[in-house]
Amino acid sequence: MRWAPGLAQQSPLTSFCSLVELQLAFITWHSTKNNLQHRTAEMGGQQVIARRGQPFTITLHFQGRGYLHGDSLHLIAETGPQPDQQAGTQSIFPVGPGHPDSKRAWRATASAASGPRSTDVVVWPPAGAPIGRYQLKIRVDSDHTSKFYYLGDFILLFNAWCPEDDVYLESELEREEYVLNEQGLIYQGNKNWIRPVPWNFGQFEEGIVGICLKLLDRSLHFLHDPGRDCSLRNSPVYVSRVLSAMINSNDDNGVLLGNWSEDYSGGVRPTEWSGSIAILTQWDHSGGRPVKYGQCWVFAAVMCTVLRCLGIPSRVVTNFDSGHEKDGNLIIDVFYDKAGHLLPTESKDSIWNFHVWNECWMARRDLPPGYHGWQVLDATPQERSNGLYCCGPAPVSAIREGDVDVRFDAPFVFSMVNADRVAWLLDGARKEKLQWDTSAVGNNISTKCVGSDEREDITSAYKYPEGSPAERRVFLKALGQRQPLSPPVRYRSGVLPVAFSVSVEDRTREPPPAMAQTSLKLQLVESPEVGQDIQLVLAACNLEFVHKELKLSLSAQAVLHDGHPRPPFWQETLYLSLRPREEKELPWTISYQQYGQQLGEDKQLRVIALGEENTTWLKTLAEKTITMASPSLDIHVLASVVVNQPFPIQVVFANPLSEPVGNCVLTMEGSGLVKGQPQIQLGPLGPRKQTSVRLQLTPYKSGPRQLHVTLKSSQFPPVKGHKQLQVAPRSGWRCRRD
């Protein structure tokens, strides 16, 4: 056996038998050309990374004489530690002339190459082959003698461009967005103040595809039965469900450890992350130890990276006022005390200000017709499914129609977007119903638009319009298909009395609570930034033609994005007189000195006004969630941007506080722009002081890129900025500056 090192991308061959007349010398993989054709070139050129259902070409170089049609060549493609033909993880197929006649089985065709002793072989992986890392071998039959060679490894991915693949997407614009785009936006805030947060998915960064395949090999499914697991990797339904368990670490050594405690010692605050690359790389370099820490948007963003990397179209979706309902009755109870304070409970029922999950596009051949398309996946560990913390894939179309008997986890997903919220007033052992809101859960469901940075509202894909007969019909249909549970609701350290529990049947028949004929409404004068005072107006209106005296209990408390309240930091009681049909506006200010030390990572406050009439004793409730805007961080590009050439940028930031800010650190990230996450220590910033930093970057990939800059400090949550750049592929072509 000889190897000619003069040709690029050639591999030495291992022989297992004696020499024969037709002897293979070496193979040329044409990795760069193949990967360009398969849209995987940016993953690296060291090996072929192919998409199933699409051919790739290799060249076989022989010594002594060339390949003749009388010779017999068979390729052997194997994946996993236990390759087996019946399981579909091993395929032995002949190399012959002409074109393949089947897209269901592995095929290979041969044709003459440029050299007299070389043959081009076109390999056609079927559209239904398991994805993963493959070994390619060849059996050469000549003169009644067989000889085997190991040719090398290649990687096979799902193919959204192949009509026979279960992840096929018809629109090229959608394929570019949901498979190829390495940047994205994740929406946070609250339903009345939605803000985009940039994210660097980086699925084409070198080494990421290997980490994604390693994730599959670390799953409990693989460890239990590797042969079956690798066989089932032909199904995007199976692969995506395995990944939804592996992105969190609750059952295994998955990627991320969740943390909602606000104590992030020993790890990274979830709000500091700006991309998936650092997370996946840290998990890999640590030998598979979970990375600290993640919350829902981090789980979803990393999941999106892995899905896109493996070829499954994916997008990140945010649901505002997201329900987490466990009792099976599609009712989420929230509790207030007589001062109007939102109370924490030990019940798992809650409403998150926002929750983030994934959608992935695929055919559902495991279900009846009508459920193809977008599927919900949720990697945030909330509830067990078949013994593991995973969720989905659940068809979005099934959620809209209330078909919650469809797998996987449709009942839980339905409750996140379509449950009723009941507010209760607790006064000792007495409980009084304040509100029954049928539209409080599942609002402004959002994702990034295809081909732009605009927000797309996809609420109508999940539910019919609130208040419509169709929405209530679907709600009752889903309620009837669920298996209701009736555990007691825990409140603080005790258990609510049995009288506080209401059956499903009673709840669906109950009339709405008697409400005071006085309306309250809270309005922001303007959206506040961190460091600014909050200016509110409380509008009180007497709806009747009688004089009224109203007791107002006002309070404010910080809340986490999962809906968990902190203790109130401000409260006040007012008494208001209202003439018949009179409306009054009361200005209300919460100073930074009052809320600054109370503000959590999520920068959210809940302001509550509870009114009580002095004659009827009926009550009315008004509340508002306020998300504090971050200070701006501006990025200016000061020169043309060309691949492999340094260019300067300027980062400008102003301290919004009337106090010094210490421990300021800038972190940069961006696929194709920055390797790793370089940091710059800025030192302290004076009160209300503006500062700027001039930096130099050298992009290593051309095309559209997104630069992320994060400012961390000791006084407020991380501040983020991003800049879209078009990196020119060569000198002579210049992109426009700012």
XYZ file of C-alpha atoms in Angstrom:
738
model
C 0.000 0.000 0.000
C 1.311 3.402 -0.961
C 0.033 6.932 -0.333
C 0.767 9.837 -2.648
C 0.998 12.985 -0.493
C 0.986 15.397 -3.417
C -2.813 15.490 -3.750
C -4.886 17.616 -1.391
C -7.226 15.944 1.093
C -5.977 12.402 0.582
C -6.185 9.654 3.179
C -3.895 6.602 3.584
C -5.732 3.305 3.248
C -5.653 0.323 5.571
C -5.592 -3.115 3.932
C -6.939 -6.225 5.618
C -6.121 -8.815 2.950
C -3.348 -9.883 0.634
C -2.420 -7.882 -2.456
C -4.478 -8.389 -5.648
C -4.129 -7.147 -9.178
C -6.516 -4.218 -8.708
C -5.098 -2.354 -5.733
C -6.328 0.899 -4.284
C -3.661 3.505 -3.601
C -5.510 6.410 -2.023
C -8.758 8.378 -2.035
C -9.478 12.044 -2.652
C -12.487 13.203 -0.644
C -12.958 16.612 -2.330
C -14.116 17.911 1.040
C -14.089 21.584 0.092
C -16.084 21.070 -3.106
C -18.528 18.617 -1.550
C -19.149 20.785 1.484
C -19.811 23.810 -0.692
C -22.430 21.846 -2.599
C -23.991 20.634 0.659
C -23.931 24.102 2.265
C -21.631 22.932 5.059
C -18.345 24.538 3.939
C -18.165 26.866 6.946
C -18.154 23.879 9.280
C -14.628 23.104 8.077
C -12.911 21.379 5.184
C -11.148 18.529 6.963
C -13.869 15.991 6.155
C -17.007 15.653 4.075
C -20.133 16.893 5.863
C -22.998 15.847 3.623
C -26.759 16.183 3.703
C -28.802 13.063 3.130
C -30.655 12.655 -0.147
C -27.896 14.584 -1.944
C -24.824 13.007 -3.613
C -21.185 13.671 -2.864
C -18.178 12.710 -4.957
C -14.955 10.903 -4.056
C -12.107 9.829 -6.321
C -10.500 6.396 -6.048
C -6.894 6.173 -7.199
C -5.552 2.725 -8.116
C -2.044 1.509 -8.669
C -0.918 -0.929 -11.320
C -4.002 -0.511 -13.485
C -7.270 1.378 -13.430
C -10.777 0.265 -12.598
C -12.498 -1.805 -15.299
C -16.177 -2.532 -15.651
C -15.421 -6.176 -15.086
C -14.148 -5.360 -11.612
C -16.550 -5.358 -8.708
C -16.569 -2.597 -6.099
C -18.853 -2.444 -3.075
C -19.002 0.446 -0.629
C -19.866 -0.121 3.016
C -21.354 2.776 5.005
C -21.605 2.243 8.768
C -22.664 4.414 11.680
C -22.677 3.758 15.408
C -20.831 1.194 17.526
C -23.084 -1.691 16.446
C -23.650 -1.329 12.684
C -26.366 -3.626 11.411
C -28.039 -3.908 8.011
C -31.494 -4.654 9.391
C -31.289 -1.642 11.718
C -30.283 0.615 8.826
C -26.946 1.520 10.386
C -24.941 -0.511 7.897
C -25.372 -0.550 4.127
C -23.401 -2.570 1.567
C -24.022 -1.358 -1.977
C -22.340 -1.819 -5.352
C -20.518 0.837 -7.345
C -21.854 0.721 -10.869
C -22.260 2.785 -14.004
C -25.248 4.980 -14.748
C -27.617 6.697 -12.325
C -29.187 5.382 -9.126
C -32.741 4.108 -9.514
C -33.809 4.486 -5.905
C -33.775 7.229 -3.297
C -34.587 4.828 -0.501
C -31.295 2.934 -0.451
C -27.615 3.819 -0.615
C -26.321 3.933 -4.180
C -23.038 4.727 -5.893
C -22.125 5.330 -9.536
C -18.689 5.312 -11.151
C -17.221 7.304 -14.008
C -13.759 7.913 -15.396
C -11.709 10.615 -13.685
C -8.949 12.775 -15.158
C -6.214 10.225 -14.499
C -5.919 6.825 -16.265
C -5.907 4.929 -12.969
C -8.534 7.069 -11.194
C -12.287 6.682 -10.901
C -14.854 9.183 -9.658
C -17.507 7.656 -7.434
C -20.720 9.515 -6.692
C -22.249 8.365 -3.388
C -25.988 8.876 -2.829
C -27.053 8.653 0.826
C -30.822 8.011 0.996
C -33.111 10.724 2.330
C -34.152 8.401 5.158
C -30.698 7.379 6.381
C -29.770 7.859 10.048
C -27.754 11.020 10.589
C -24.407 10.901 12.343
C -20.747 10.079 11.840
C -20.117 7.358 9.265
C -17.232 5.117 8.352
C -16.855 4.421 4.643
C -15.166 1.223 3.531
C -14.748 -0.477 0.170
C -14.539 -4.073 -0.939
C -12.568 -4.631 -4.155
C -13.332 -7.895 -5.961
C -10.856 -8.811 -8.718
C -9.578 -12.138 -10.035
C -11.729 -14.064 -7.550
C -10.051 -12.261 -4.676
C -11.570 -9.703 -2.318
C -9.802 -6.953 -0.516
C -11.216 -4.467 2.036
C -10.095 -0.888 2.615
C -11.102 1.660 5.203
C -11.576 4.898 3.265
C -12.294 7.351 6.081
C -15.115 9.085 7.945
C -17.811 11.491 6.855
C -20.773 13.137 8.583
C -24.367 12.922 7.385
C -26.990 15.547 8.295
C -30.690 16.150 7.677
C -31.474 17.945 4.409
C -34.123 20.666 4.249
C -33.401 21.018 0.496
C -34.371 17.417 -0.339
C -38.108 16.843 -1.018
C -37.830 13.237 0.193
C -36.375 14.259 3.570
C -38.812 14.619 6.479
C -37.398 18.086 7.259
C -37.906 19.425 3.723
C -38.831 23.106 3.540
C -40.154 24.375 0.235
C -39.137 28.042 0.609
C -35.485 28.911 -0.022
C -35.842 32.042 2.115
C -37.060 29.927 5.027
C -34.238 27.411 4.550
C -31.725 30.254 4.670
C -33.319 31.635 7.838
C -34.064 28.455 9.767
C -31.032 26.327 8.794
C -28.245 28.606 7.572
C -28.636 31.826 9.578
C -26.100 31.924 12.429
C -27.594 35.029 14.058
C -30.985 35.680 15.527
C -33.180 37.631 17.912
C -34.908 36.369 21.044
C -37.824 38.395 22.390
C -38.080 39.259 26.067
C -39.843 41.794 28.289
C -43.599 41.662 28.755
C -46.610 41.676 26.447
C -46.794 45.477 26.473
C -43.048 46.058 26.070
C -41.374 43.543 23.798
C -37.661 43.914 23.160
C -35.339 41.877 20.918
C -32.184 40.381 22.406
C -29.545 39.347 19.834
C -28.074 35.859 19.907
C -25.115 34.261 18.133
C -26.181 30.705 17.260
C -22.896 29.900 15.484
C -23.939 26.471 14.212
C -21.288 26.580 11.465
C -18.349 27.346 13.729
C -15.614 24.755 13.448
C -16.045 21.872 15.866
C -19.700 22.565 16.721
C -21.056 19.741 14.547
C -18.827 17.280 16.396
C -20.126 18.538 19.737
C -23.727 18.174 18.539
C -23.107 14.553 17.532
C -21.394 13.957 20.861
C -24.569 15.191 22.566
C -26.510 12.375 20.931
C -23.877 9.853 22.035
C -24.129 11.056 25.652
C -27.902 10.653 25.858
C -29.469 8.052 28.125
C -31.087 6.486 25.050
C -27.683 5.821 23.480
C -26.143 4.579 26.722
C -29.032 2.163 27.251
C -29.180 0.754 23.695
C -26.676 2.308 21.258
C -27.744 0.131 18.337
C -31.387 1.101 18.567
C -30.575 4.747 19.253
C -28.389 5.086 16.157
C -31.016 3.310 14.058
C -33.713 5.762 15.180
C -31.581 8.757 14.223
C -33.177 8.598 10.787
C -36.197 10.308 12.392
C -36.127 14.050 13.169
C -38.958 13.402 15.637
C -36.736 11.065 17.635
C -33.573 13.152 17.365
C -35.287 16.381 18.411
C -36.910 14.707 21.412
C -33.574 13.279 22.550
C -31.994 16.725 22.218
C -34.750 18.402 24.251
C -33.635 16.197 27.155
C -29.890 16.652 26.540
C -29.868 20.461 26.442
C -30.819 20.462 30.139
C -28.923 18.419 32.715
C -31.684 17.269 35.047
C -31.494 13.586 34.124
C -28.033 13.300 32.604
C -24.845 15.233 31.973
C -26.604 17.532 29.558
C -25.413 20.933 28.421
C -26.951 23.439 30.840
C -27.826 23.582 34.516
C -30.916 25.693 35.127
C -30.948 28.271 37.924
C -33.827 30.553 38.929
C -32.556 31.307 42.442
C -30.719 34.568 41.603
C -27.632 33.094 43.274
C -25.295 32.476 40.357
C -22.100 31.889 42.292
C -19.813 29.384 40.625
C -21.152 30.089 37.163
C -22.362 32.664 34.656
C -25.567 34.636 35.052
C -28.051 33.583 32.354
C -28.398 37.212 31.248
C -24.674 37.392 30.444
C -24.751 34.805 27.670
C -24.938 36.161 24.115
C -24.264 33.024 22.100
C -24.251 29.246 22.064
C -20.644 28.609 21.035
C -19.070 29.334 24.420
C -21.669 27.149 26.162
C -21.274 24.137 23.882
C -17.486 24.459 23.830
C -17.286 24.643 27.628
C -19.506 21.568 27.946
C -17.264 19.670 25.519
C -13.942 20.759 27.013
C -15.097 19.888 30.529
C -15.816 16.314 29.541
C -19.564 16.805 29.537
C -20.109 18.596 32.842
C -23.194 20.854 32.771
C -22.518 24.539 32.170
C -23.726 26.941 34.858
C -26.259 28.566 34.337
C -29.256 28.725 32.000
C -32.838 29.895 31.913
C -35.503 29.381 29.268
C -34.093 31.622 26.521
C -30.611 30.125 26.950
C -31.968 26.565 26.727
C -33.945 27.490 23.610
C -31.052 29.309 21.940
C -28.619 26.414 22.436
C -31.309 24.014 21.233
C -31.742 26.123 18.089
C -27.993 25.964 17.432
C -27.909 22.174 17.714
C -31.015 21.641 15.583
C -29.802 23.930 12.798
C -26.363 22.383 12.942
C -27.813 18.907 12.387
C -30.000 20.217 9.569
C -33.424 20.456 11.263
C -35.087 23.825 10.516
C -35.621 25.616 13.814
C -36.645 28.958 15.248
C -36.856 30.457 18.734
C -40.341 31.416 19.954
C -41.354 33.603 22.912
C -44.751 33.287 24.588
C -45.716 36.225 26.791
C -47.827 35.443 29.877
C -46.929 31.785 29.550
C -48.888 29.336 31.661
C -47.432 26.489 33.702
C -50.465 24.496 34.787
C -50.104 21.090 36.393
C -53.479 20.151 37.862
C -55.064 19.225 34.528
C -57.923 21.739 34.791
C -56.489 24.525 32.582
C -56.938 26.961 35.464
C -54.030 28.893 36.964
C -54.723 30.352 40.402
C -52.863 33.409 41.682
C -53.257 34.812 45.193
C -53.177 38.283 46.766
C -53.400 39.368 50.360
C -55.746 42.117 51.537
C -53.044 44.733 50.975
C -52.877 43.752 47.299
C -49.517 41.980 47.461
C -48.959 39.125 45.033
C -48.221 36.037 47.121
C -45.749 33.266 46.359
C -47.102 29.743 46.417
C -45.534 26.319 46.528
C -47.911 25.178 43.807
C -46.253 24.522 40.458
C -49.009 26.483 38.736
C -47.675 29.846 37.616
C -47.710 32.393 34.824
C -44.322 33.408 33.472
C -43.990 36.950 32.161
C -42.411 35.295 29.157
C -41.241 31.814 28.294
C -39.063 30.782 25.366
C -39.104 27.504 23.446
C -38.279 26.182 19.975
C -40.220 25.236 16.929
C -38.771 22.743 14.467
C -40.103 21.890 11.025
C -40.709 18.257 10.124
C -43.149 15.689 8.830
C -45.013 13.677 11.482
C -45.313 10.247 9.895
C -45.938 8.839 13.377
C -49.267 10.716 13.541
C -52.454 10.866 11.450
C -52.458 13.343 8.533
C -52.658 17.033 9.330
C -49.839 17.417 11.845
C -46.856 18.092 9.576
C -45.055 21.427 9.873
C -43.949 23.359 12.926
C -43.533 21.378 16.146
C -42.984 22.724 19.678
C -39.846 21.641 21.542
C -39.075 22.896 25.035
C -35.680 22.084 26.571
C -36.332 24.044 29.783
C -36.743 21.424 32.528
C -40.286 21.894 33.848
C -42.071 18.542 33.840
C -41.084 14.937 33.167
C -42.224 13.254 29.981
C -41.846 9.466 29.829
C -39.526 9.723 32.813
C -37.228 12.440 31.459
C -37.225 16.232 31.568
C -38.075 16.897 27.947
C -40.998 18.311 25.996
C -42.143 17.725 22.445
C -42.200 17.639 19.560
C -45.860 18.699 19.745
C -47.572 19.842 16.517
C -48.541 23.501 16.586
C -51.604 22.623 14.506
C -52.727 20.198 17.230
C -52.409 22.921 19.878
C -54.582 25.285 17.851
C -57.319 22.696 17.453
C -57.176 21.415 21.036
C -56.019 17.945 19.990
C -54.124 17.365 23.198
C -54.241 13.585 22.879
C -51.595 13.867 20.146
C -48.019 13.113 21.156
C -45.752 14.463 22.453
C -46.697 16.584 25.491
C -49.521 18.451 23.763
C -51.509 18.959 27.024
C -48.618 20.806 28.654
C -47.965 22.941 25.573
C -51.673 23.777 25.290
C -51.761 25.017 28.879
C -48.807 27.330 28.189
C -50.797 29.243 25.559
C -54.425 28.733 26.529
C -55.355 28.503 30.211
C -57.626 30.689 32.346
C -56.250 32.822 35.169
C -58.227 33.173 38.406
C -57.149 35.783 40.970
C -58.050 35.199 44.627
C -57.937 37.454 47.673
C -56.820 35.672 50.848
C -57.760 37.020 54.250
C -56.906 34.449 56.860
C -59.070 31.401 56.226
C -61.401 33.353 53.927
C -60.981 33.365 50.174
C -62.626 35.750 47.729
C -62.525 35.563 43.966
C -61.300 38.805 42.376
C -61.010 38.012 38.663
C -61.538 35.278 36.137
C -59.550 36.122 33.020
C -59.873 33.893 29.954
C -57.311 35.840 27.920
C -54.499 36.255 30.457
C -52.367 33.360 29.165
C -50.611 33.153 25.810
C -50.173 36.637 24.364
C -48.107 38.103 21.515
C -46.348 34.822 20.680
C -43.299 36.083 18.801
C -40.424 35.001 16.600
C -37.992 36.692 14.236
C -39.249 37.351 10.713
C -37.702 35.525 7.779
C -34.975 37.620 6.189
C -35.305 40.649 8.476
C -34.965 41.760 12.090
C -38.680 42.497 12.421
C -40.874 40.642 14.889
C -43.470 38.187 13.586
C -46.546 37.571 15.726
C -47.553 33.907 15.379
C -50.245 33.818 18.084
C -52.896 32.874 15.502
C -50.955 29.686 14.708
C -51.462 28.528 18.321
C -54.983 29.685 19.144
C -58.128 31.223 17.764
C -58.797 34.898 18.650
C -59.428 35.394 22.353
C -63.100 35.713 23.168
C -64.223 34.016 19.964
C -66.592 31.024 20.053
C -63.907 28.931 18.336
C -61.395 29.662 21.103
C -63.813 28.576 23.849
C -64.826 25.514 21.844
C -61.196 24.442 21.534
C -60.577 25.200 25.214
C -63.436 22.946 26.343
C -62.381 20.250 23.876
C -58.868 20.231 25.293
C -60.220 20.253 28.855
C -62.344 17.214 28.102
C -59.362 15.275 26.724
C -57.131 15.939 29.727
C -56.959 13.761 32.825
C -57.773 16.172 35.676
C -55.863 15.950 38.912
C -56.942 17.533 42.181
C -53.980 17.910 44.545
C -54.226 20.526 47.277
C -52.739 23.909 46.457
C -49.841 24.792 48.717
C -49.538 28.325 50.019
C -46.284 29.443 51.589
C -45.351 26.867 54.257
C -48.838 25.472 54.703
C -51.629 23.952 52.654
C -54.733 25.836 51.623
C -57.916 24.485 53.214
C -59.835 21.885 51.223
C -62.582 24.445 50.693
C -60.144 26.370 48.509
C -60.068 23.519 45.956
C -62.638 23.741 43.170
C -63.396 20.846 40.847
C -63.025 21.080 37.083
C -66.773 20.738 36.624
C -67.533 23.524 39.081
C -64.960 25.819 37.507
C -66.358 25.431 34.012
C -69.878 26.195 35.290
C -69.041 28.972 37.745
C -70.238 32.501 36.913
C -67.640 35.258 36.867
C -66.954 36.920 40.237
C -69.056 39.871 41.314
C -67.005 42.961 40.513
C -67.112 46.435 41.977
C -68.687 48.999 39.675
C -65.482 50.978 39.826
C -62.740 50.516 37.268
C -59.023 50.941 37.882
C -56.353 51.207 35.220
C -52.596 51.685 35.558
C -50.668 53.455 32.811
C -47.008 54.309 32.316
C -46.269 57.909 31.388
C -43.197 56.662 29.490
C -41.097 53.511 29.383
C -38.377 53.940 32.028
C -34.698 53.039 31.798
C -32.694 51.596 34.642
C -31.697 54.570 36.814
C -34.780 56.642 36.009
C -37.828 57.226 38.191
C -41.015 55.406 37.163
C -43.924 57.717 36.375
C -47.387 56.136 36.506
C -50.991 57.269 36.389
C -53.790 55.414 38.156
C -57.140 56.116 36.501
C -60.162 55.438 38.737
C -63.676 55.634 37.290
C -67.041 55.374 39.043
C -69.299 53.376 36.698
C -72.535 54.114 38.579
C -74.745 57.112 39.253
C -74.105 57.055 43.007
C -71.428 58.613 45.170
C -68.663 56.240 46.245
C -65.825 56.064 48.715
C -62.953 53.854 47.625
C -60.086 52.420 49.629
C -56.972 51.997 47.488
C -54.140 49.659 48.493
C -51.111 50.380 46.327
C -47.917 48.322 46.205
C -44.890 47.495 44.093
C -42.663 44.428 44.109
C -39.999 42.913 41.891
C -40.908 39.741 40.002
C -38.817 37.197 38.159
C -39.676 36.332 34.596
C -41.106 33.001 35.771
C -43.739 34.961 37.714
C -42.258 34.409 41.175
C -42.720 37.598 43.261
C -40.290 39.165 45.680
C -41.570 40.839 48.853
C -43.078 44.309 48.282
C -40.612 47.165 48.618
C -43.234 49.935 48.584
C -46.867 50.192 49.660
C -49.393 52.900 50.447
C -53.076 53.191 51.330
C -55.255 55.994 49.927
C -58.925 56.920 50.261
C -60.698 58.335 47.244
C -64.092 59.998 46.875
C -65.824 59.658 43.494
C -68.958 61.510 42.424
C -71.454 59.680 40.186
C -69.718 58.664 36.900
C -66.616 60.639 37.885
C -63.141 59.695 36.683
C -59.965 60.743 38.470
C -56.306 60.342 37.602
C -53.755 59.934 40.358
C -50.072 60.466 39.473
C -47.707 57.972 41.033
C -43.918 57.987 41.181
C -41.554 55.190 42.172
C -38.047 56.559 42.498
C -34.866 54.725 41.542
C -33.811 54.957 45.186
C -36.899 52.903 46.036
C -36.611 50.187 43.401
C -32.899 50.154 42.473
C -31.741 47.693 45.116
C -34.816 45.518 44.562
C -34.437 45.088 40.813
C -33.585 41.532 39.798
C -31.814 40.118 36.774
C -35.008 40.318 34.761
C -35.457 44.048 35.493
C -39.205 43.561 36.074
C -41.553 45.104 38.617
C -45.217 44.361 39.350
C -47.329 47.372 40.365
C -50.706 46.561 41.936
C -53.746 48.641 42.874
C -56.543 46.974 44.875
C -59.715 48.988 45.307
C -62.525 48.284 47.793
C -65.891 50.056 47.883
C -66.944 51.084 51.382
C -70.615 50.204 50.908
C -70.687 46.990 48.869
C -67.227 45.802 49.952
C -66.764 44.612 46.389
C -63.233 44.817 45.082
C -61.476 45.612 41.834
C -57.902 44.817 40.870
C -55.479 46.537 38.505
C -51.906 45.472 37.974
C -49.097 46.205 35.571
C -45.784 44.519 34.828
C -43.001 47.008 34.097
C -39.793 45.949 32.396
C -36.999 48.455 32.857
C -35.145 49.264 29.639
C -31.394 48.803 29.608
C -29.120 51.757 28.887
C -27.990 51.963 25.282
C -24.675 50.560 24.137
C -23.697 51.900 20.706
C -21.271 50.234 18.286
C -19.714 52.294 15.471
C -17.785 50.715 12.596
C -14.997 53.080 11.590
C -13.705 51.465 8.381
C -14.600 49.047 5.623
C -14.903 45.425 6.671
C -12.991 42.828 4.625
C -12.300 39.220 5.538
C -8.884 38.613 7.151
C -8.180 42.340 7.386
C -8.315 44.260 10.709
C -10.853 47.059 11.080
C -11.595 49.464 13.978
C -14.809 49.829 15.952
C -15.865 52.190 18.713
C -18.120 51.187 21.610
C -19.890 54.049 23.422
C -21.668 53.719 26.751
C -22.964 56.103 29.418
C -23.464 55.326 33.095
C -27.180 56.095 33.690
C -26.844 56.202 37.477
C -26.083 59.088 39.792
C -23.510 56.897 41.522
C -20.224 55.310 40.408
C -20.372 51.952 38.661
C -17.571 49.486 39.349
C -16.182 46.258 37.906
C -17.078 47.141 34.327
C -16.099 44.511 31.744
C -16.761 44.448 27.990
C -17.204 41.054 26.319
C -17.293 40.580 22.540
C -18.693 37.701 20.514
C -19.669 37.068 16.917
C -19.500 34.098 14.567
C -16.966 34.807 11.816
C -15.818 37.986 13.554
C -14.339 37.052 16.927
C -12.733 33.840 18.129
C -13.953 32.995 21.612
C -15.148 35.746 23.953
C -12.391 38.329 24.451
C -12.894 40.622 27.450
C -11.719 44.158 28.205
C -11.529 45.526 31.750
C -12.882 49.101 31.804
C -12.564 49.928 35.478
C -15.083 52.147 37.297
C -17.385 54.654 35.563
C -18.290 57.939 37.234
C -21.885 59.086 37.837
C -23.672 59.945 34.565
C -20.333 59.657 32.771
C -20.034 58.613 29.134
C -17.122 56.517 28.000
C -15.945 55.054 24.704
C -13.547 52.266 23.794
C -11.804 51.820 20.456
C -11.114 48.224 19.425
C -9.782 46.348 16.421
C -11.232 43.145 15.014
C -10.163 40.820 12.198
C -13.041 38.875 10.617
C -12.253 35.347 9.486
C -15.450 34.665 7.501
C -17.174 36.709 4.831
C -20.868 37.417 4.394
C -23.456 38.858 6.798
C -22.226 38.790 10.403
C -23.468 40.039 13.766
C -21.190 41.525 16.402
C -22.316 41.260 20.041
C -20.934 43.434 22.825
C -21.965 42.959 26.476
C -21.160 45.308 29.357
C -21.141 43.733 32.821
C -21.003 45.752 36.013
C -21.696 45.405 39.709
C -24.639 47.850 39.764
C -27.111 46.622 37.149
C -27.831 43.625 34.905
C -25.742 43.166 31.741
C -26.200 45.743 28.977
C -26.065 44.444 25.409
C -25.543 45.921 21.988
C -25.196 44.405 18.547
C -24.245 45.476 15.047
C -25.004 43.898 11.687
C -21.946 43.765 9.410
C -21.436 42.684 5.809
C -17.927 41.284 5.513
C -16.462 41.564 2.027
C -14.974 38.312 0.697
C -11.889 39.918 -0.863
C -9.961 43.137 -1.341
C -11.439 45.475 -3.885
C -15.000 44.916 -2.632
C -15.882 47.195 0.234
C -18.925 47.214 2.450
C -20.451 50.522 3.388
C -19.609 52.064 6.751
C -22.194 53.300 9.237
